[in-house]
Tab-separated table of C-alpha atoms and ligand atoms in Angstrom:
chain	number	residue	atom	x	y	z
A	1	MET	CA	1.284	-18.420	16.196
A	2	LEU	CA	-2.202	-18.441	14.662
A	3	VAL	CA	-3.086	-16.412	11.577
A	4	ALA	CA	-6.598	-14.961	11.648
A	5	VAL	CA	-7.822	-14.765	8.067
A	6	LEU	CA	-10.751	-12.495	7.254
A	7	GLU	CA	-13.301	-13.233	4.551
A	8	ARG	CA	-12.693	-9.872	2.890
A	9	TYR	CA	-9.023	-10.715	2.170
A	10	PRO	CA	-8.440	-14.456	2.395
A	11	GLU	CA	-5.754	-15.132	-0.222
A	12	VAL	CA	-2.824	-13.270	1.272
A	13	GLY	CA	-3.729	-14.376	4.815
A	14	GLU	CA	-3.785	-18.048	3.793
A	15	ARG	CA	-0.441	-17.732	1.995
A	16	ILE	CA	1.174	-15.970	4.939
A	17	ALA	CA	-0.055	-18.708	7.282
A	18	ALA	CA	1.420	-21.353	4.962
A	19	ASN	CA	4.733	-19.482	4.618
A	20	LEU	CA	5.044	-19.063	8.388
A	21	GLY	CA	4.038	-22.665	9.050
A	22	ALA	CA	1.168	-21.355	11.186
A	23	ARG	CA	-2.412	-22.488	11.365
A	24	ALA	CA	-4.999	-20.282	9.608
A	25	LEU	CA	-8.040	-19.409	11.686
A	26	ARG	CA	-10.955	-18.397	9.472
A	27	VAL	CA	-12.934	-15.640	11.158
A	28	LYS	CA	-16.656	-15.354	10.560
A	29	CYS	CA	-17.850	-11.888	9.590
A	30	LYS	CA	-21.265	-10.614	8.580
A	31	THR	CA	-23.223	-7.426	8.214
A	32	PHE	CA	-26.543	-7.002	10.001
A	33	PRO	CA	-29.496	-5.678	7.985
A	34	ASP	CA	-28.948	-2.202	9.488
A	35	GLY	CA	-25.321	-2.139	8.291
A	36	GLU	CA	-23.653	-2.949	11.618
A	37	LEU	CA	-20.863	-5.508	11.545
A	38	TYR	CA	-20.450	-8.769	13.403
A	39	VAL	CA	-17.405	-10.996	13.815
A	40	ARG	CA	-16.919	-14.275	15.613
A	41	VAL	CA	-13.755	-16.164	16.434
A	42	PRO	CA	-14.690	-19.805	15.870
A	43	GLU	CA	-12.551	-21.308	18.647
A	44	ASP	CA	-10.730	-20.585	21.860
A	45	VAL	CA	-7.312	-18.996	21.260
A	46	LYS	CA	-6.118	-19.084	24.852
A	47	GLY	CA	-2.479	-18.115	25.224
A	48	GLU	CA	-1.957	-17.803	21.453
A	49	GLU	CA	-0.085	-15.073	19.644
A	50	VAL	CA	-2.472	-14.145	16.818
A	51	LEU	CA	-1.530	-12.434	13.585
A	52	VAL	CA	-4.562	-10.776	11.991
A	53	VAL	CA	-4.277	-10.310	8.222
A	54	SER	CA	-6.738	-7.929	6.616
A	55	THR	CA	-6.912	-4.817	4.471
A	56	THR	CA	-8.959	-1.634	4.515
A	57	PHE	CA	-10.133	-1.036	0.955
A	58	PRO	CA	-12.875	-1.049	-0.188
A	59	ASN	CA	-15.205	-0.035	2.665
A	60	GLN	CA	-12.426	1.643	4.608
A	61	SER	CA	-14.370	2.643	7.720
A	62	ASP	CA	-16.196	-0.694	8.042
A	63	SER	CA	-12.999	-2.648	7.674
A	64	ILE	CA	-11.371	-0.639	10.471
A	65	ILE	CA	-14.354	-1.293	12.764
A	66	GLU	CA	-14.138	-4.967	11.809
A	67	LEU	CA	-10.504	-5.040	12.954
A	68	LEU	CA	-11.430	-3.419	16.278
A	69	LEU	CA	-14.262	-5.898	16.854
A	70	LEU	CA	-12.013	-8.805	15.965
A	71	ALA	CA	-9.273	-7.599	18.308
A	72	ASP	CA	-11.799	-7.431	21.129
A	73	ALA	CA	-13.132	-10.920	20.341
A	74	LEU	CA	-9.629	-12.378	20.186
A	75	ARG	CA	-8.664	-10.853	23.539
A	76	ARG	CA	-11.863	-12.168	25.117
A	77	THR	CA	-11.159	-15.661	23.809
A	78	GLY	CA	-7.720	-15.572	25.382
A	79	ALA	CA	-5.197	-14.362	22.776
A	80	SER	CA	-1.956	-13.429	24.512
A	81	GLU	CA	-0.738	-11.041	21.813
A	82	LEU	CA	-2.274	-9.479	18.721
A	83	ILE	CA	-0.308	-8.363	15.685
A	84	GLY	CA	-2.011	-6.739	12.710
A	85	ALA	CA	-0.693	-7.175	9.184
A	86	ILE	CA	-2.726	-4.674	7.191
A	87	PRO	CA	-1.205	-4.219	3.734
A	88	TYR	CA	-3.345	-1.185	2.920
A	89	LEU	CA	-4.126	1.001	5.888
A	90	ALA	CA	-6.639	3.662	4.871
A	91	TYR	CA	-6.839	7.328	5.914
A	92	ALA	CA	-3.056	7.636	5.511
A	93	ARG	CA	-3.176	10.593	3.142
A	94	GLN	CA	-4.694	12.980	5.701
A	95	ASP	CA	-1.336	12.867	7.457
A	96	LYS	CA	-1.221	16.431	8.700
A	97	VAL	CA	-3.436	19.428	9.267
A	98	PHE	CA	-3.574	20.985	5.807
A	99	LEU	CA	-6.307	23.480	6.737
A	100	GLN	CA	-7.000	24.701	10.223
A	101	GLY	CA	-9.735	22.660	11.900
A	102	GLU	CA	-8.857	19.345	10.277
A	103	PRO	CA	-7.920	16.120	12.108
A	104	VAL	CA	-4.800	14.087	11.403
A	105	SER	CA	-6.852	11.094	10.312
A	106	ALA	CA	-3.807	8.893	9.733
A	107	GLU	CA	-2.780	9.242	13.395
A	108	VAL	CA	-6.330	8.627	14.619
A	109	VAL	CA	-6.485	5.333	12.723
A	110	LEU	CA	-2.975	4.231	13.686
A	111	ASP	CA	-3.503	4.978	17.360
A	112	ILE	CA	-6.924	3.415	17.650
A	113	LEU	CA	-5.500	0.200	16.174
A	114	LEU	CA	-2.367	0.368	18.317
A	115	GLU	CA	-4.571	0.465	21.418
A	116	ARG	CA	-5.608	-3.078	20.538
A	117	PHE	CA	-2.725	-4.523	18.526
A	118	SER	CA	0.751	-4.647	20.027
A	119	LYS	CA	2.284	-4.305	16.559
A	120	LEU	CA	1.023	-3.138	13.185
A	121	ILE	CA	2.670	-4.103	9.914
A	122	VAL	CA	1.657	-2.049	6.893
A	123	VAL	CA	2.752	-2.162	3.258
A	124	ASP	CA	4.128	0.984	1.609
A	125	TYR	CA	2.403	3.384	3.986
A	126	HIS	CA	1.791	6.836	2.569
A	127	SER	CA	3.413	8.569	5.548
A	128	PRO	CA	6.231	6.359	6.797
A	129	GLY	CA	7.271	9.124	9.200
A	130	LEU	CA	4.124	8.507	11.251
A	131	LEU	CA	5.075	4.841	11.583
A	132	ALA	CA	8.614	5.815	12.542
A	133	LYS	CA	7.143	7.952	15.356
A	134	ARG	CA	5.661	4.709	16.708
A	135	GLU	CA	8.986	2.898	16.515
A	136	GLY	CA	8.940	-0.719	17.591
A	137	ARG	CA	5.165	-0.908	17.214
A	138	ALA	CA	4.400	0.170	13.636
A	139	PHE	CA	6.375	-1.167	10.692
A	140	ASN	CA	6.443	-0.303	7.002
A	141	VAL	CA	7.144	-3.000	4.425
A	142	LEU	CA	8.480	-1.698	1.127
A	143	ILE	CA	7.587	-3.570	-2.042
A	144	SER	CA	8.535	-1.154	-4.833
A	145	ASP	CA	11.359	-3.479	-5.927
A	146	ILE	CA	8.821	-6.292	-6.470
A	147	LEU	CA	6.692	-3.985	-8.620
A	148	VAL	CA	9.638	-2.748	-10.654
A	149	ARG	CA	11.010	-6.283	-11.079
A	150	ALA	CA	7.644	-7.335	-12.551
A	151	SER	CA	7.912	-4.510	-15.091
A	152	LEU	CA	11.315	-5.631	-16.368
A	153	LYS	CA	9.825	-8.198	-18.752
A	154	TYR	CA	8.171	-5.338	-20.659
A	155	LEU	CA	11.060	-2.879	-20.590
A	156	SER	CA	14.717	-2.614	-21.386
A	157	ASP	CA	17.053	-0.952	-18.852
A	158	PRO	CA	14.298	1.288	-17.476
A	159	ILE	CA	14.646	4.414	-15.362
A	160	VAL	CA	12.537	4.310	-12.200
A	161	ILE	CA	10.705	7.599	-11.798
A	162	ALA	CA	8.546	8.900	-8.977
A	163	PRO	CA	5.773	11.293	-10.085
A	164	ASP	CA	6.665	13.655	-7.227
A	165	LYS	CA	9.276	14.140	-4.525
A	166	GLY	CA	7.035	12.402	-1.967
A	167	ALA	CA	7.383	9.119	-3.872
A	168	LEU	CA	11.168	9.394	-4.295
A	169	GLU	CA	12.119	6.927	-1.528
A	170	ARG	CA	9.994	4.272	-3.211
A	171	ALA	CA	11.753	4.767	-6.554
A	172	LYS	CA	15.165	4.850	-4.877
A	173	PHE	CA	14.521	1.655	-2.889
A	174	ALA	CA	13.558	-0.284	-6.028
A	175	ALA	CA	16.259	1.178	-8.259
A	176	GLU	CA	19.059	0.551	-5.773
A	177	ARG	CA	17.997	-3.048	-5.272
A	178	LEU	CA	17.787	-3.695	-9.011
A	179	GLY	CA	20.771	-1.625	-10.153
A	180	LEU	CA	18.703	0.917	-12.109
A	181	GLN	CA	18.759	4.704	-12.352
A	182	PHE	CA	16.062	6.676	-10.557
A	183	ASP	CA	14.678	10.170	-10.432
A	184	TYR	CA	11.585	12.140	-9.452
A	185	MET	CA	9.511	14.681	-11.278
A	186	ILE	CA	9.361	18.293	-10.260
A	187	LYS	CA	6.609	20.754	-10.950
A	188	GLU	CA	7.716	24.310	-11.574
A	189	ARG	CA	5.687	27.412	-12.274
A	190	ASP	CA	7.343	30.110	-14.387
A	191	ARG	CA	6.925	33.206	-12.237
A	192	VAL	CA	6.645	35.463	-15.289
A	193	THR	CA	4.408	33.476	-17.667
A	194	GLY	CA	2.656	31.354	-15.019
A	195	GLU	CA	3.321	28.287	-17.185
A	196	ILE	CA	3.673	24.979	-15.302
A	197	ARG	CA	6.545	22.675	-16.275
A	198	HIS	CA	6.638	19.085	-15.029
A	199	TYR	CA	9.795	17.097	-15.740
A	200	PRO	CA	12.298	14.609	-14.250
A	201	LYS	CA	14.759	16.494	-12.061
A	202	GLU	CA	18.017	15.002	-13.342
A	203	LEU	CA	17.533	12.420	-16.053
A	204	ASP	CA	16.662	12.738	-19.723
A	205	VAL	CA	13.959	10.190	-20.587
A	206	GLY	CA	14.440	10.595	-24.361
A	207	GLY	CA	14.514	7.112	-25.941
A	208	ARG	CA	14.429	5.431	-22.519
A	209	ASP	CA	11.937	3.043	-20.945
A	210	VAL	CA	10.400	4.219	-17.690
A	211	VAL	CA	8.716	2.636	-14.688
A	212	LEU	CA	6.612	5.293	-13.059
A	213	ILE	CA	6.026	4.323	-9.456
A	214	ASP	CA	3.705	5.650	-6.764
A	215	ASP	CA	2.125	4.350	-3.562
A	216	ILE	CA	-1.537	4.910	-4.423
A	217	ILE	CA	-3.475	5.221	-7.652
A	218	SER	CA	-6.806	6.704	-6.695
A	219	THR	CA	-8.424	8.722	-9.502
A	220	GLY	CA	-5.373	8.037	-11.669
A	221	GLY	CA	-4.825	11.761	-12.277
A	222	THR	CA	-1.299	11.977	-10.826
A	223	ILE	CA	0.144	8.971	-12.596
A	224	ALA	CA	-1.673	9.533	-15.914
A	225	ASP	CA	-0.440	13.143	-16.103
A	226	ALA	CA	3.097	12.043	-15.324
A	227	ALA	CA	2.978	9.221	-17.914
A	228	LYS	CA	1.678	11.584	-20.593
A	229	ILE	CA	4.413	14.103	-19.850
A	230	LEU	CA	7.192	11.496	-19.958
A	231	LEU	CA	5.942	10.087	-23.269
A	232	GLY	CA	5.687	13.659	-24.548
A	233	GLN	CA	9.336	14.131	-23.562
A	234	GLY	CA	10.369	11.179	-25.716
A	235	ALA	CA	10.212	8.186	-23.335
A	236	ARG	CA	9.955	4.992	-25.393
A	237	LYS	CA	7.561	3.120	-23.090
A	238	VAL	CA	6.055	3.873	-19.693
A	239	VAL	CA	4.911	1.147	-17.311
A	240	VAL	CA	2.882	2.428	-14.381
A	241	ALA	CA	3.288	0.675	-11.014
A	242	ALA	CA	1.674	1.217	-7.631
A	243	SER	CA	1.380	-0.570	-4.310
A	244	HIS	CA	-2.285	0.254	-3.798
A	245	GLY	CA	-4.395	0.454	-6.946
A	246	LEU	CA	-7.714	1.823	-5.733
A	247	MET	CA	-8.431	2.617	-9.404
A	248	LEU	CA	-11.528	4.699	-8.786
A	249	GLY	CA	-13.966	5.755	-11.489
A	250	GLU	CA	-12.171	6.645	-14.698
A	251	ALA	CA	-8.678	5.897	-13.369
A	252	LEU	CA	-7.960	3.052	-15.756
A	253	ASN	CA	-9.253	4.959	-18.770
A	254	ARG	CA	-7.152	7.966	-17.788
A	255	ILE	CA	-4.052	5.779	-17.620
A	256	LYS	CA	-4.912	4.090	-20.936
A	257	GLY	CA	-5.491	7.512	-22.479
A	258	ALA	CA	-2.066	8.636	-21.276
A	259	GLY	CA	-0.459	5.806	-23.273
A	260	ALA	CA	0.842	3.562	-20.467
A	261	HIS	CA	2.151	0.226	-21.702
A	262	LYS	CA	1.108	-1.731	-18.591
A	263	VAL	CA	-0.214	-1.137	-15.067
A	264	ILE	CA	1.408	-3.227	-12.345
A	265	LEU	CA	-0.337	-3.330	-8.977
A	266	ALA	CA	0.251	-5.235	-5.742
A	267	ASN	CA	-2.476	-7.401	-4.228
A	268	THR	CA	-2.844	-5.230	-1.128
A	269	LEU	CA	-6.583	-4.618	-1.513
A	270	ALA	CA	-9.783	-6.637	-1.326
A	271	ALA	CA	-10.650	-5.524	-4.865
A	272	LYS	CA	-9.027	-6.139	-8.224
A	273	VAL	CA	-9.391	-4.629	-11.665
A	274	GLY	CA	-9.961	-7.186	-14.405
A	275	ASP	CA	-8.370	-5.703	-17.501
A	276	PRO	CA	-5.617	-6.978	-19.811
A	277	LEU	CA	-3.596	-3.805	-19.156
A	278	VAL	CA	-3.439	-4.558	-15.435
A	279	GLU	CA	-1.153	-7.130	-13.854
A	280	TYR	CA	-1.090	-8.005	-10.151
A	281	VAL	CA	1.959	-9.059	-8.179
A	282	ASP	CA	1.741	-11.033	-4.967
A	283	ILE	CA	3.175	-9.527	-1.781
A	284	SER	CA	2.672	-12.588	0.451
A	285	GLU	CA	6.256	-13.786	0.365
A	286	ARG	CA	7.787	-10.387	1.190
A	287	LEU	CA	5.198	-9.784	3.871
A	288	SER	CA	5.755	-13.225	5.397
A	289	SER	CA	9.509	-12.762	5.660
A	290	GLU	CA	9.115	-9.249	7.118
A	291	ILE	CA	6.571	-10.550	9.639
A	292	ALA	CA	9.008	-13.295	10.620
A	293	ASN	CA	11.757	-10.687	11.110
A	294	ILE	CA	9.525	-8.385	13.146
A	295	VAL	CA	8.121	-11.135	15.349
A	296	GLY	CA	11.604	-12.591	15.749
A	297	GLY	CA	12.938	-9.188	16.895
A	298	ARG	CA	15.261	-8.820	13.876
A	299	ARG	CA	13.596	-5.564	12.796
B	1	R5P	C1	-0.283	11.489	-3.181
B	1	R5P	O1	0.439	12.072	-2.404
B	1	R5P	C2	-0.193	10.016	-3.414
B	1	R5P	O2	1.121	9.560	-3.245
B	1	R5P	C3	-0.698	9.663	-4.790
B	1	R5P	O3	0.121	10.281	-5.762
B	1	R5P	C4	-2.123	10.139	-4.959
B	1	R5P	O4	-2.902	9.730	-3.880
B	1	R5P	C5	-2.708	9.612	-6.228
B	1	R5P	O5	-4.018	10.075	-6.344
B	1	R5P	P1	-4.708	10.176	-7.743
B	1	R5P	O6	-4.599	8.840	-8.397
B	1	R5P	O7	-6.130	10.550	-7.422
B	1	R5P	O8	-4.015	11.249	-8.525
């Protein structure tokens, strides 16, 4: 197997190649003055199974086009099979028609890539059900246990909490692996007063440490609100953790303002926040072993 490493996201690709004992093939990419993209595979890959490692943030749309161009170039230079390992696959949150007339963007992106890649491996995908619908071709790699484990040095016997029911599986996966309690927060509107209450469904956070875990931090609103509420309900410390820290605009300040003790993010993106509050964890090892299982037919 060859591992095609893109300039936008070299670190994880290089580590995966080393872990798999495969050769890394550095792909040349550039942008023309008019904004169009160009890629070039530097050598013949005749008969090779090629694993392409890239990510799709920032510049989501460009990075998807880049993957399509690269897949075409690899096929033309003789690759026998293409597998994509894309830790952050963008457009996942438009995963259904919310308002009539909308597309299901997540399916558009998945299917356009699956026309060119025989398998796609994605980290903590927002809508795992859409991957499950493409069973045997699209795979989700969970990493919430790695994020929660990294938080343990700051916390004592924490509860793992998801900010909403949608993130519950993530919290459960980590908590069960690490022997911790878990819960999710529910939002309830009092039908008489109209007041909104937001609280953990089962567990009392009073005096407890909490890891608040989500898939994506975008504007930071969801996780900052949840952190503030938990601290307001008596939690001792709250560490915020997410697989994909887009951290747009005021996200970090919002999270700081909410009183979070630390922000733990995975290195799934081609962008990092440099701030003492933020710590990154490496997903290469987990991704490498999952890739080995998938390629070896054990998943
Ligand atoms: C939503 O369903 C996602 O799981 C995240 O909770 C959401 O995307 C976070 O967005 P923001 O940081 O803008 O609140």
